[in-house]
Tab-separated table of C-alpha atoms and ligand atoms in Angstrom:
chain	number	residue	atom	x	y	z
A	1	MET	CA	50.835	-21.630	-31.693
A	2	THR	CA	50.756	-25.048	-30.101
A	3	ALA	CA	48.449	-27.852	-31.028
A	4	ILE	CA	45.790	-28.590	-28.499
A	5	ILE	CA	44.705	-32.129	-29.134
A	6	GLN	CA	43.162	-34.151	-26.351
A	7	PHE	CA	45.255	-37.317	-26.495
A	8	ASP	CA	44.731	-40.269	-24.197
A	9	ASN	CA	46.797	-43.173	-25.477
A	10	SER	CA	45.270	-46.311	-24.028
A	11	TYR	CA	46.774	-48.750	-26.546
A	12	GLY	CA	50.232	-47.573	-25.581
A	13	ARG	CA	49.470	-48.588	-21.990
A	14	LEU	CA	49.078	-52.211	-23.063
A	15	PRO	CA	52.200	-54.423	-22.776
A	16	GLU	CA	55.024	-53.839	-25.260
A	17	LEU	CA	54.203	-57.088	-27.033
A	18	PHE	CA	51.309	-55.218	-28.671
A	19	TYR	CA	53.310	-52.638	-30.637
A	20	ALA	CA	56.630	-51.016	-31.379
A	21	ARG	CA	57.143	-47.370	-30.470
A	22	GLN	CA	58.109	-45.575	-33.640
A	23	GLN	CA	58.465	-41.945	-34.641
A	24	PRO	CA	57.326	-40.869	-38.102
A	25	THR	CA	60.082	-40.168	-40.641
A	26	SER	CA	60.082	-36.586	-41.903
A	27	VAL	CA	59.394	-35.859	-45.548
A	28	ALA	CA	61.186	-33.310	-47.735
A	29	ALA	CA	58.558	-30.716	-48.574
A	30	PRO	CA	55.127	-31.349	-47.100
A	31	GLN	CA	52.141	-29.551	-48.553
A	32	LEU	CA	48.549	-29.880	-47.500
A	33	ILE	CA	46.099	-31.254	-50.020
A	34	ARG	CA	42.960	-31.122	-47.926
A	35	VAL	CA	41.824	-30.857	-44.331
A	36	ASN	CA	38.458	-32.338	-43.410
A	37	ARG	CA	37.241	-29.388	-41.369
A	38	PRO	CA	33.931	-30.859	-40.130
A	39	LEU	CA	35.749	-33.978	-38.909
A	40	ALA	CA	38.439	-31.857	-37.237
A	41	ARG	CA	35.687	-30.064	-35.298
A	42	VAL	CA	34.149	-33.375	-34.209
A	43	LEU	CA	37.572	-34.368	-32.890
A	44	GLY	CA	37.924	-31.074	-31.068
A	45	ILE	CA	40.898	-30.066	-33.237
A	46	ASP	CA	40.935	-26.497	-34.525
A	47	PRO	CA	40.609	-26.784	-38.324
A	48	GLY	CA	42.397	-23.448	-38.696
A	49	TRP	CA	45.414	-24.801	-36.840
A	50	LEU	CA	45.312	-28.047	-38.811
A	51	SER	CA	45.437	-26.024	-42.035
A	52	SER	CA	48.393	-23.936	-40.806
A	53	GLU	CA	52.050	-24.642	-41.432
A	54	ALA	CA	52.373	-26.257	-38.012
A	55	GLY	CA	49.311	-28.421	-38.718
A	56	CYS	CA	50.771	-29.475	-42.055
A	57	LEU	CA	54.036	-30.532	-40.395
A	58	MET	CA	52.111	-32.762	-38.027
A	59	LEU	CA	49.921	-34.217	-40.798
A	60	ALA	CA	53.023	-35.099	-42.821
A	61	GLY	CA	54.791	-36.697	-39.865
A	62	ASN	CA	57.471	-33.988	-39.641
A	63	SER	CA	56.438	-33.049	-36.140
A	64	VAL	CA	54.774	-34.941	-33.325
A	65	PRO	CA	52.166	-33.073	-31.283
A	66	ASP	CA	52.279	-32.804	-27.507
A	67	GLY	CA	50.627	-35.762	-25.846
A	68	ALA	CA	51.050	-38.095	-28.829
A	69	ASP	CA	52.731	-41.486	-28.436
A	70	PRO	CA	53.440	-42.763	-31.953
A	71	LEU	CA	53.532	-46.518	-32.340
A	72	ALA	CA	53.090	-49.232	-34.923
A	73	THR	CA	50.751	-52.029	-33.889
A	74	VAL	CA	51.434	-55.679	-34.517
A	75	TYR	CA	48.975	-58.117	-36.043
A	76	ALA	CA	48.799	-61.250	-38.157
A	77	GLY	CA	46.355	-62.172	-40.883
A	78	HIS	CA	45.097	-64.392	-43.648
A	79	GLN	CA	45.940	-62.743	-46.952
A	80	PHE	CA	43.933	-64.305	-49.805
A	81	GLY	CA	43.506	-67.306	-47.532
A	82	SER	CA	47.191	-67.818	-46.626
A	83	TYR	CA	48.156	-67.193	-43.049
A	84	ASN	CA	50.919	-64.748	-42.235
A	85	PRO	CA	51.752	-64.946	-38.503
A	86	LYS	CA	53.365	-61.513	-38.353
A	87	LEU	CA	52.234	-58.440	-40.217
A	88	GLY	CA	51.685	-55.159	-38.396
A	89	ASP	CA	51.566	-51.492	-39.358
A	90	GLY	CA	54.206	-51.406	-42.068
A	91	ARG	CA	53.264	-48.036	-43.514
A	92	ALA	CA	51.024	-46.650	-40.809
A	93	LEU	CA	51.606	-45.154	-37.399
A	94	LEU	CA	49.143	-44.661	-34.606
A	95	VAL	CA	49.942	-41.091	-33.549
A	96	GLY	CA	47.644	-41.307	-30.579
A	97	GLU	CA	44.022	-41.580	-29.467
A	98	VAL	CA	41.903	-38.469	-29.456
A	99	ILE	CA	38.950	-37.970	-27.173
A	100	ALA	CA	36.421	-36.237	-29.378
A	101	ARG	CA	33.895	-33.631	-28.349
A	102	ASN	CA	31.195	-36.315	-28.207
A	103	GLY	CA	33.340	-38.183	-25.669
A	104	GLU	CA	34.202	-40.947	-28.143
A	105	ARG	CA	37.759	-42.198	-28.511
A	106	TYR	CA	39.333	-42.237	-31.977
A	107	ASP	CA	42.663	-43.454	-33.332
A	108	LEU	CA	44.613	-40.832	-35.249
A	109	GLN	CA	46.812	-42.652	-37.712
A	110	LEU	CA	49.292	-41.466	-40.312
A	111	LYS	CA	49.411	-43.683	-43.380
A	112	GLY	CA	52.618	-43.378	-45.372
A	113	ALA	CA	54.718	-41.758	-42.619
A	114	GLY	CA	57.784	-43.968	-43.030
A	115	PRO	CA	59.066	-47.420	-42.193
A	116	THR	CA	58.355	-49.310	-38.990
A	117	PRO	CA	59.715	-52.578	-37.582
A	118	TYR	CA	56.829	-54.276	-39.437
A	119	SER	CA	57.632	-52.874	-42.881
A	120	ARG	CA	59.215	-56.146	-44.051
A	121	GLY	CA	61.359	-54.476	-46.691
A	122	GLY	CA	58.620	-52.026	-47.730
A	123	ASP	CA	59.287	-48.292	-47.713
A	124	GLY	CA	56.464	-47.338	-45.352
A	125	ARG	CA	55.347	-44.751	-47.862
A	126	ALA	CA	52.153	-44.191	-49.841
A	127	PRO	CA	51.785	-42.854	-53.374
A	128	LEU	CA	49.452	-39.922	-53.973
A	129	GLY	CA	46.922	-41.955	-56.004
A	130	PRO	CA	45.936	-44.419	-53.258
A	131	VAL	CA	45.869	-41.580	-50.700
A	132	LEU	CA	43.384	-39.609	-52.802
A	133	ARG	CA	41.353	-42.773	-53.460
A	134	GLU	CA	41.108	-43.570	-49.750
A	135	PHE	CA	40.147	-39.976	-48.939
A	136	ILE	CA	37.398	-39.942	-51.570
A	137	VAL	CA	35.950	-43.389	-50.968
A	138	SER	CA	36.082	-43.420	-47.165
A	139	GLU	CA	34.408	-40.017	-46.921
A	140	ALA	CA	31.818	-41.094	-49.519
A	141	MET	CA	31.067	-44.187	-47.433
A	142	TYR	CA	30.600	-41.989	-44.386
A	143	ALA	CA	28.174	-39.758	-46.288
A	144	LEU	CA	26.283	-42.886	-47.359
A	145	GLY	CA	25.842	-43.760	-43.690
A	146	ILE	CA	28.120	-46.811	-43.786
A	147	PRO	CA	30.444	-47.377	-40.810
A	148	THR	CA	33.954	-46.532	-41.949
A	149	THR	CA	37.334	-45.182	-41.016
A	150	ARG	CA	37.574	-41.563	-42.087
A	151	ALA	CA	40.053	-39.194	-43.683
A	152	LEU	CA	41.049	-36.196	-41.584
A	153	ALA	CA	43.635	-34.873	-44.014
A	154	ALA	CA	45.959	-35.596	-46.890
A	155	ALA	CA	49.332	-34.017	-47.608
A	156	THR	CA	51.897	-34.473	-50.350
A	157	SER	CA	55.400	-35.312	-49.191
A	158	GLY	CA	57.452	-33.605	-51.891
A	159	GLU	CA	59.285	-36.908	-52.295
A	160	PRO	CA	58.912	-39.608	-54.897
A	161	VAL	CA	57.730	-43.085	-54.004
A	162	PHE	CA	59.165	-45.833	-56.162
A	163	ARG	CA	56.743	-48.481	-57.389
A	164	GLU	CA	56.829	-49.717	-61.021
A	165	ARG	CA	57.796	-46.104	-61.640
A	166	ALA	CA	58.415	-43.006	-59.543
A	167	LEU	CA	55.181	-41.556	-58.183
A	168	PRO	CA	54.517	-38.505	-56.016
A	169	GLY	CA	54.337	-39.473	-52.338
A	170	ALA	CA	51.629	-38.498	-49.865
A	171	VAL	CA	50.473	-39.075	-46.291
A	172	LEU	CA	46.879	-39.721	-45.260
A	173	THR	CA	45.607	-39.012	-41.753
A	174	ARG	CA	43.105	-41.711	-40.968
A	175	VAL	CA	40.617	-41.708	-38.114
A	176	ALA	CA	39.032	-44.906	-36.794
A	177	SER	CA	37.140	-45.993	-33.691
A	178	SER	CA	40.179	-48.248	-33.433
A	179	HIS	CA	42.438	-50.144	-35.794
A	180	ILE	CA	42.189	-53.445	-33.906
A	181	ARG	CA	41.714	-56.170	-36.457
A	182	VAL	CA	40.636	-59.797	-36.576
A	183	GLY	CA	44.332	-60.274	-37.346
A	184	THR	CA	45.300	-58.650	-34.040
A	185	PHE	CA	43.538	-61.500	-32.216
A	186	GLN	CA	45.125	-63.985	-34.610
A	187	PHE	CA	48.585	-62.668	-33.743
A	188	PHE	CA	48.199	-63.343	-30.022
A	189	SER	CA	46.385	-66.614	-30.556
A	190	GLY	CA	49.256	-67.679	-32.832
A	191	LEU	CA	51.787	-66.921	-30.104
A	192	GLY	CA	49.970	-69.457	-27.959
A	193	LYS	CA	50.068	-67.086	-24.983
A	194	ILE	CA	46.767	-66.787	-23.227
A	195	GLU	CA	47.478	-63.737	-21.090
A	196	PRO	CA	48.001	-61.162	-23.869
A	197	LEU	CA	45.035	-62.650	-25.726
A	198	ARG	CA	42.915	-62.100	-22.636
A	199	GLN	CA	44.253	-58.560	-22.268
A	200	LEU	CA	43.318	-57.784	-25.854
A	201	ALA	CA	39.804	-59.176	-25.402
A	202	GLU	CA	39.363	-57.153	-22.202
A	203	TYR	CA	40.622	-54.058	-23.941
A	204	VAL	CA	38.222	-54.475	-26.879
A	205	ILE	CA	35.304	-55.104	-24.524
A	206	ASP	CA	36.092	-51.932	-22.568
A	207	ARG	CA	36.655	-49.814	-25.654
A	208	HIS	CA	33.991	-51.057	-28.061
A	209	TYR	CA	31.556	-53.434	-26.430
A	210	PRO	CA	31.198	-52.455	-22.775
A	211	ALA	CA	27.726	-54.026	-22.607
A	212	SER	CA	29.409	-57.451	-23.040
A	213	ARG	CA	30.986	-57.026	-19.617
A	214	ALA	CA	27.643	-57.674	-17.941
A	215	ALA	CA	27.088	-60.979	-19.758
A	216	GLY	CA	27.675	-64.330	-18.051
A	217	ASN	CA	30.465	-65.014	-20.565
A	218	PRO	CA	31.804	-61.613	-21.697
A	219	VAL	CA	34.090	-63.067	-24.397
A	220	GLN	CA	31.178	-64.966	-25.912
A	221	ALA	CA	29.139	-61.749	-25.823
A	222	LEU	CA	32.055	-59.926	-27.473
A	223	LEU	CA	32.208	-62.488	-30.283
A	224	HIS	CA	28.465	-62.185	-30.888
A	225	ALA	CA	28.657	-58.399	-30.879
A	226	VAL	CA	31.531	-58.298	-33.407
A	227	ILE	CA	29.700	-60.778	-35.626
A	228	ARG	CA	26.500	-58.736	-35.520
A	229	ARG	CA	28.285	-55.524	-36.474
A	230	GLN	CA	30.142	-57.157	-39.332
A	231	ALA	CA	26.958	-58.790	-40.635
A	232	GLN	CA	25.269	-55.391	-40.701
A	233	LEU	CA	28.296	-53.779	-42.300
A	234	ILE	CA	28.541	-56.322	-45.122
A	235	ALA	CA	24.788	-56.032	-45.773
A	236	SER	CA	25.221	-52.278	-46.172
A	237	TRP	CA	28.075	-52.839	-48.658
A	238	GLN	CA	25.945	-55.221	-50.727
A	239	LEU	CA	23.076	-52.753	-50.807
A	240	VAL	CA	25.171	-49.982	-52.394
A	241	GLY	CA	27.246	-52.254	-54.637
A	242	PHE	CA	30.523	-51.693	-52.788
A	243	ILE	CA	33.302	-54.181	-53.366
A	244	HIS	CA	36.092	-54.034	-50.803
A	245	GLY	CA	38.615	-55.903	-52.906
A	246	VAL	CA	40.954	-57.210	-50.182
A	247	MET	CA	38.901	-58.721	-47.361
A	248	ASN	CA	41.927	-60.235	-45.640
A	249	THR	CA	41.533	-60.843	-41.909
A	250	ASP	CA	43.999	-58.019	-41.221
A	251	ASN	CA	41.660	-55.684	-43.102
A	252	MET	CA	38.623	-56.391	-40.914
A	253	LEU	CA	38.238	-54.176	-37.853
A	254	VAL	CA	36.565	-55.563	-34.753
A	255	CYS	CA	34.857	-52.195	-34.192
A	256	GLY	CA	32.843	-52.827	-37.374
A	257	GLU	CA	34.145	-49.996	-39.552
A	258	THR	CA	35.156	-50.497	-43.181
A	259	VAL	CA	38.933	-50.202	-43.463
A	260	ASP	CA	41.699	-50.285	-46.054
A	261	TYR	CA	40.445	-48.748	-49.248
A	262	GLY	CA	42.913	-50.359	-51.615
A	263	PRO	CA	41.580	-51.749	-54.875
A	264	CYS	CA	37.992	-51.184	-53.765
A	265	ALA	CA	35.246	-49.927	-56.073
A	266	PHE	CA	31.530	-49.432	-56.457
A	267	MET	CA	30.085	-51.446	-59.302
A	268	ASP	CA	28.547	-49.633	-62.246
A	269	ALA	CA	26.609	-52.221	-64.315
A	270	PHE	CA	25.326	-54.878	-61.958
A	271	SER	CA	27.314	-58.095	-61.812
A	272	ALA	CA	27.373	-60.420	-58.822
A	273	ASP	CA	30.734	-61.706	-60.086
A	274	ALA	CA	32.365	-58.262	-60.095
A	275	VAL	CA	35.986	-58.269	-58.838
A	276	PHE	CA	38.211	-55.203	-58.654
A	277	SER	CA	41.562	-56.315	-57.332
A	278	SER	CA	43.976	-57.106	-60.164
A	279	ILE	CA	45.687	-59.665	-57.928
A	280	ASP	CA	42.413	-61.457	-57.040
A	281	HIS	CA	42.623	-64.000	-59.853
A	282	GLY	CA	40.243	-66.555	-58.368
A	283	GLY	CA	37.566	-63.972	-57.561
A	284	ARG	CA	37.828	-64.782	-53.835
A	285	TYR	CA	36.678	-61.268	-52.946
A	286	ALA	CA	34.021	-60.875	-55.658
A	287	TYR	CA	30.840	-58.964	-54.748
A	288	LYS	CA	28.771	-62.120	-54.304
A	289	ASN	CA	31.399	-63.716	-52.041
A	290	GLN	CA	31.654	-60.869	-49.532
A	291	PRO	CA	29.139	-62.233	-46.985
A	292	ALA	CA	30.714	-65.721	-47.006
A	293	ILE	CA	34.228	-64.273	-46.752
A	294	ALA	CA	33.195	-62.087	-43.825
A	295	GLN	CA	31.864	-65.172	-42.095
A	296	TRP	CA	35.102	-67.012	-42.870
A	297	ASN	CA	37.100	-64.142	-41.341
A	298	LEU	CA	34.857	-64.172	-38.280
A	299	ALA	CA	35.458	-67.913	-37.940
A	300	CYS	CA	39.161	-67.004	-37.708
A	301	LEU	CA	38.336	-64.544	-34.944
A	302	ALA	CA	36.246	-67.172	-33.161
A	303	GLN	CA	39.044	-69.695	-33.445
A	304	SER	CA	41.480	-67.219	-31.917
A	305	LEU	CA	39.113	-66.691	-28.995
A	306	LEU	CA	38.601	-70.424	-28.299
A	307	PRO	CA	40.827	-70.619	-25.196
A	308	LEU	CA	38.996	-67.641	-23.677
A	309	LEU	CA	35.512	-68.886	-24.485
A	310	HIS	CA	35.502	-71.991	-22.327
A	311	ALA	CA	38.017	-74.234	-20.594
A	312	ASP	CA	36.395	-77.232	-22.271
A	313	LEU	CA	37.223	-77.179	-26.011
A	314	GLU	CA	34.089	-79.057	-27.044
A	315	HIS	CA	31.957	-76.558	-25.238
A	316	ALA	CA	33.941	-73.633	-26.659
A	317	LEU	CA	33.393	-75.016	-30.179
A	318	GLU	CA	29.650	-75.195	-29.577
A	319	LEU	CA	29.664	-71.534	-28.532
A	320	VAL	CA	31.561	-70.652	-31.715
A	321	GLU	CA	29.144	-72.557	-33.888
A	322	SER	CA	26.103	-70.783	-32.503
A	323	ALA	CA	27.851	-67.394	-32.740
A	324	LEU	CA	28.717	-67.928	-36.416
A	325	LYS	CA	25.127	-68.943	-37.155
A	326	GLU	CA	24.089	-65.522	-35.955
A	327	PHE	CA	25.988	-63.967	-38.836
A	328	GLU	CA	23.537	-65.398	-41.358
A	329	LEU	CA	20.501	-64.332	-39.341
A	330	VAL	CA	21.683	-60.770	-38.804
A	331	PHE	CA	22.957	-60.437	-42.370
A	332	GLN	CA	19.680	-61.704	-43.843
A	333	ASP	CA	17.661	-59.444	-41.594
A	334	ALA	CA	19.707	-56.335	-42.458
A	335	TYR	CA	19.822	-57.223	-46.152
A	336	THR	CA	16.079	-57.898	-46.309
A	337	ARG	CA	15.169	-54.681	-44.546
A	338	GLY	CA	17.655	-52.879	-46.763
A	339	PHE	CA	16.304	-54.149	-50.069
A	340	GLY	CA	12.774	-53.484	-48.844
A	341	ALA	CA	13.783	-49.862	-48.316
A	342	LYS	CA	15.471	-49.732	-51.731
A	343	LEU	CA	12.213	-50.920	-53.307
A	344	GLY	CA	10.212	-48.444	-51.229
A	345	LEU	CA	8.377	-51.068	-49.183
A	346	GLU	CA	7.418	-50.290	-45.643
A	347	ALA	CA	7.019	-53.891	-44.516
A	348	VAL	CA	8.864	-56.664	-46.360
A	349	ARG	CA	6.901	-59.820	-47.152
A	350	HIS	CA	8.259	-63.282	-47.774
A	351	ASP	CA	7.930	-63.162	-51.571
A	352	ASP	CA	9.629	-59.738	-51.871
A	353	ALA	CA	13.013	-61.485	-51.989
A	354	THR	CA	12.122	-62.784	-55.467
A	355	LEU	CA	10.917	-59.349	-56.552
A	356	PHE	CA	14.313	-57.974	-55.557
A	357	SER	CA	16.438	-60.757	-57.007
A	358	ASP	CA	14.462	-60.677	-60.279
A	359	PHE	CA	15.317	-56.985	-60.539
A	360	LEU	CA	19.011	-57.781	-60.089
A	361	VAL	CA	18.785	-60.487	-62.760
A	362	LEU	CA	17.278	-57.932	-65.139
A	363	LEU	CA	19.962	-55.374	-64.305
A	364	ASN	CA	22.618	-57.942	-65.041
A	365	ARG	CA	20.988	-59.101	-68.285
A	366	GLU	CA	20.531	-55.544	-69.532
A	367	GLN	CA	23.960	-54.516	-68.189
A	368	ASP	CA	22.313	-51.573	-66.489
A	369	ASP	CA	23.767	-49.387	-63.811
A	370	PHE	CA	22.984	-50.565	-60.261
A	371	THR	CA	22.954	-47.091	-58.693
A	372	LEU	CA	21.040	-45.229	-61.400
A	373	ALA	CA	18.445	-47.987	-61.758
A	374	PHE	CA	17.508	-47.871	-58.070
A	375	ARG	CA	17.534	-44.085	-58.104
A	376	ARG	CA	15.255	-44.058	-61.155
A	377	LEU	CA	12.907	-46.504	-59.440
A	378	GLY	CA	12.537	-43.929	-56.675
A	379	ASP	CA	11.678	-41.281	-59.266
A	380	LEU	CA	8.941	-43.578	-60.590
A	381	ALA	CA	7.481	-44.128	-57.116
A	382	ALA	CA	5.785	-40.717	-57.363
A	383	PRO	CA	5.554	-39.830	-61.073
A	384	GLU	CA	3.821	-36.547	-60.322
A	385	SER	CA	6.673	-35.310	-58.087
A	386	GLN	CA	8.590	-32.245	-59.142
A	387	GLY	CA	11.944	-33.187	-57.628
A	388	LYS	CA	15.203	-33.456	-59.531
A	389	GLN	CA	15.183	-36.758	-61.357
A	390	VAL	CA	17.801	-38.945	-63.000
A	391	GLY	CA	15.561	-39.745	-66.001
A	392	GLU	CA	17.894	-37.610	-68.117
A	393	LEU	CA	20.640	-40.151	-67.372
A	394	PHE	CA	18.838	-43.457	-67.200
A	395	GLU	CA	15.526	-44.888	-68.307
A	396	PHE	CA	14.232	-48.431	-67.982
A	397	SER	CA	14.005	-50.264	-71.298
A	398	SER	CA	10.898	-52.188	-72.328
A	399	ALA	CA	12.536	-55.329	-70.915
A	400	TYR	CA	11.593	-54.050	-67.463
A	401	ARG	CA	7.892	-53.533	-68.216
A	402	PRO	CA	6.554	-56.755	-66.627
A	403	TRP	CA	8.808	-56.324	-63.598
A	404	LEU	CA	7.804	-52.667	-63.141
A	405	GLU	CA	4.165	-53.738	-63.297
A	406	ARG	CA	4.774	-56.305	-60.530
A	407	TRP	CA	6.552	-53.693	-58.442
A	408	ARG	CA	3.725	-51.169	-58.872
A	409	ARG	CA	1.144	-53.766	-57.853
A	410	ARG	CA	3.257	-54.618	-54.823
A	411	CYS	CA	3.546	-50.928	-53.880
A	412	ALA	CA	-0.210	-50.585	-54.163
A	413	ASN	CA	-0.456	-53.183	-51.374
A	414	ASP	CA	2.016	-51.338	-49.200
A	415	LEU	CA	0.175	-48.567	-47.453
A	416	ARG	CA	2.304	-45.489	-47.865
A	417	PRO	CA	1.645	-42.261	-49.772
A	418	ALA	CA	3.551	-42.105	-53.068
A	419	LEU	CA	5.575	-39.031	-52.158
A	420	GLU	CA	6.603	-40.535	-48.863
A	421	ARG	CA	7.640	-43.721	-50.672
A	422	GLN	CA	9.765	-41.673	-53.017
A	423	GLN	CA	11.400	-39.755	-50.197
A	424	THR	CA	12.295	-42.912	-48.321
A	425	MET	CA	13.678	-44.496	-51.500
A	426	HIS	CA	15.748	-41.435	-52.338
A	427	ALA	CA	17.121	-41.495	-48.807
A	428	VAL	CA	18.628	-44.972	-49.332
A	429	ASN	CA	19.306	-45.081	-53.085
A	430	PRO	CA	22.160	-42.623	-53.725
A	431	ALA	CA	22.520	-40.584	-56.885
A	432	PHE	CA	26.229	-40.015	-56.328
A	433	ILE	CA	28.757	-42.716	-55.526
A	434	PRO	CA	32.548	-42.630	-55.934
A	435	ARG	CA	32.545	-44.222	-59.350
A	436	ASN	CA	35.855	-45.693	-60.341
A	437	HIS	CA	36.185	-43.712	-63.567
A	438	LEU	CA	35.706	-40.466	-61.591
A	439	VAL	CA	38.252	-41.481	-58.964
A	440	GLU	CA	40.735	-42.440	-61.690
A	441	GLU	CA	40.140	-39.137	-63.456
A	442	VAL	CA	40.856	-36.974	-60.398
A	443	ILE	CA	43.966	-39.028	-59.615
A	444	ARG	CA	45.142	-38.570	-63.200
A	445	ALA	CA	44.565	-34.803	-62.976
A	446	ALA	CA	46.445	-34.649	-59.660
A	447	ILE	CA	49.450	-36.575	-60.942
A	448	ALA	CA	49.713	-35.633	-64.620
A	449	ASP	CA	48.470	-32.018	-64.418
A	450	LYS	CA	49.246	-31.299	-60.727
A	451	GLU	CA	45.642	-30.155	-60.597
A	452	LEU	CA	43.776	-30.840	-57.344
A	453	GLY	CA	40.586	-28.925	-58.162
A	454	PRO	CA	38.808	-32.006	-59.567
A	455	PHE	CA	39.657	-33.959	-56.382
A	456	HIS	CA	38.166	-31.256	-54.140
A	457	LEU	CA	35.037	-31.037	-56.280
A	458	LEU	CA	34.501	-34.777	-56.266
A	459	VAL	CA	34.890	-34.940	-52.480
A	460	GLU	CA	32.328	-32.160	-52.136
A	461	VAL	CA	29.785	-33.704	-54.510
A	462	LEU	CA	30.010	-36.974	-52.595
A	463	THR	CA	29.171	-35.356	-49.267
A	464	ASN	CA	25.540	-35.192	-50.448
A	465	PRO	CA	24.977	-38.538	-52.155
A	466	PHE	CA	21.217	-38.647	-51.748
A	467	SER	CA	20.330	-35.248	-53.271
A	468	TYR	CA	20.413	-35.327	-57.037
A	469	ARG	CA	21.374	-32.104	-58.836
A	470	SER	CA	21.336	-31.971	-62.604
A	471	ASP	CA	24.248	-29.509	-62.642
A	472	TYR	CA	26.282	-32.375	-61.178
A	473	SER	CA	24.956	-34.936	-63.671
A	474	SER	CA	28.482	-35.662	-64.921
A	475	TYR	CA	29.187	-37.149	-61.480
A	476	ALA	CA	26.199	-39.473	-61.689
A	477	ILE	CA	26.676	-40.989	-65.117
A	478	THR	CA	28.031	-44.450	-65.725
A	479	PRO	CA	31.300	-44.741	-67.644
A	480	ARG	CA	29.392	-46.176	-70.621
A	481	GLN	CA	27.672	-42.832	-71.088
A	482	ASP	CA	30.923	-40.851	-71.314
B	501	LIG	P1	47.393	-54.049	-47.052
B	501	LIG	O1	47.428	-54.869	-48.300
B	501	LIG	O2	47.313	-52.594	-47.310
B	501	LIG	O3	46.355	-54.520	-46.099
B	501	LIG	O4	48.804	-54.276	-46.336
B	501	LIG	C1	49.246	-55.556	-45.936
B	501	LIG	C2	50.480	-55.441	-45.088
B	501	LIG	O5	51.584	-54.915	-45.855
B	501	LIG	C3	50.338	-54.518	-43.898
B	501	LIG	O6	51.024	-55.095	-42.816
B	501	LIG	C4	50.981	-53.246	-44.355
B	501	LIG	O7	51.466	-52.474	-43.287
B	501	LIG	C5	52.109	-53.759	-45.234
B	501	LIG	N1	52.485	-52.786	-46.261
B	501	LIG	C6	51.772	-52.407	-47.339
B	501	LIG	N2	52.426	-51.466	-48.052
B	501	LIG	C7	53.587	-51.232	-47.419
B	501	LIG	C8	54.691	-50.345	-47.655
B	501	LIG	N3	54.738	-49.507	-48.693
B	501	LIG	N4	55.719	-50.376	-46.779
B	501	LIG	C9	55.700	-51.213	-45.724
B	501	LIG	N5	54.688	-52.049	-45.443
B	501	LIG	C10	53.628	-52.065	-46.275
B	502	LIG	MG1	45.730	-53.638	-44.416
């Protein structure tokens, strides 16, 4: 059987400065871990074929399908604030672009498929643990309705990967609207060559922001559009307690999808200072810093675009300034509407911001779980409802009594039937998130016991984050309750 994948490789038609053609390096004994069948169908790829031996060979990088044009893309980036003028896909390969059944174009990328010219001494490989983590967390983000790259498949390589110790190797097949990063613009800006920079901007406008083409200044419109999408994305992270961990400019996609699930995590007990990356000593990428860091990254994008924005630098800088201001407006708007929904309010009033922030202060003081507390609040919105409730896992202590009274009074002024309020709250306050202790546990089972059942179960539970089931209560508890 031959693979029938609709490839149309537009990035590979850009000048050679943009990438290095590179075939994947075969692995010893590939074995499929999981194929994301619903996503395969969206992409117009037969899930049965993908799960076959031939599919496995492709997903491990041992064979290249007809129509593919594997390449590693080049980019630059600020890593923890320090600029690196040349990074690039060091352990990832763009196999090709797939035109999905909905007509959308998606990058198909293998992560861990061997070295590339941008590997800088790295092995181009990925250990099993991070591959499983990315699969779990990216698919959970998708189920939560947050723009994200996705996981089409994961396969073990049958080869060890050497880090501090030998670990089993794996390959992840990642799908993204594109993998073009803020750092991609920085690379061309850093070269000081205007033509490739212009080509990249044109390409991104055509692929992601075609409406910008009609604007008087399409590059300015592009900058605004990227900023708006990122502001909305970061607001959605804040509202579910997601901490990316490594918000370097090379880990920020201009299409507005979350990318690079390295040391990321969802917080359990609420803390605005929460940090998850062990190498983030200064807390640069702490939860509370994510909006400001996003804006900082977008300032890097804006700076890269300066020569395209206007021939007069002063004027170009003014355009940048007004574009960056839009970040705060869009972020605040999305965040405000989002917390209003989390509190069950139909229309947010000026003083609701204090109601929300006072709740967060209480959560922090009581060291209570962010996710369960909001879910429980939804339960309380319609006390007479019969639905499955998380009260068996979490209950507000007496410390919350005055706040709960304020919230109830506020709800009484917000015209909406109680059951409807509860439904809307339960549709934005998940019961199931990829908690770090669960992710660690399935990785441990996969490595130490060679047992993948817990991984599959966790992935499945997380596909329905907003429907609580008490038979899955062990997936909803905080680590403190273990
Ligand atoms: P990340 O921290 O995952 O965003 O990666 C930063 C840069 O290091 C990217 O250019 C990666 O391609 C590269 N890189 C990370 N791990 C490896 C590896 N095992 N082999 C080669 N390059 C890598
Ligand atoms: Mg990266």
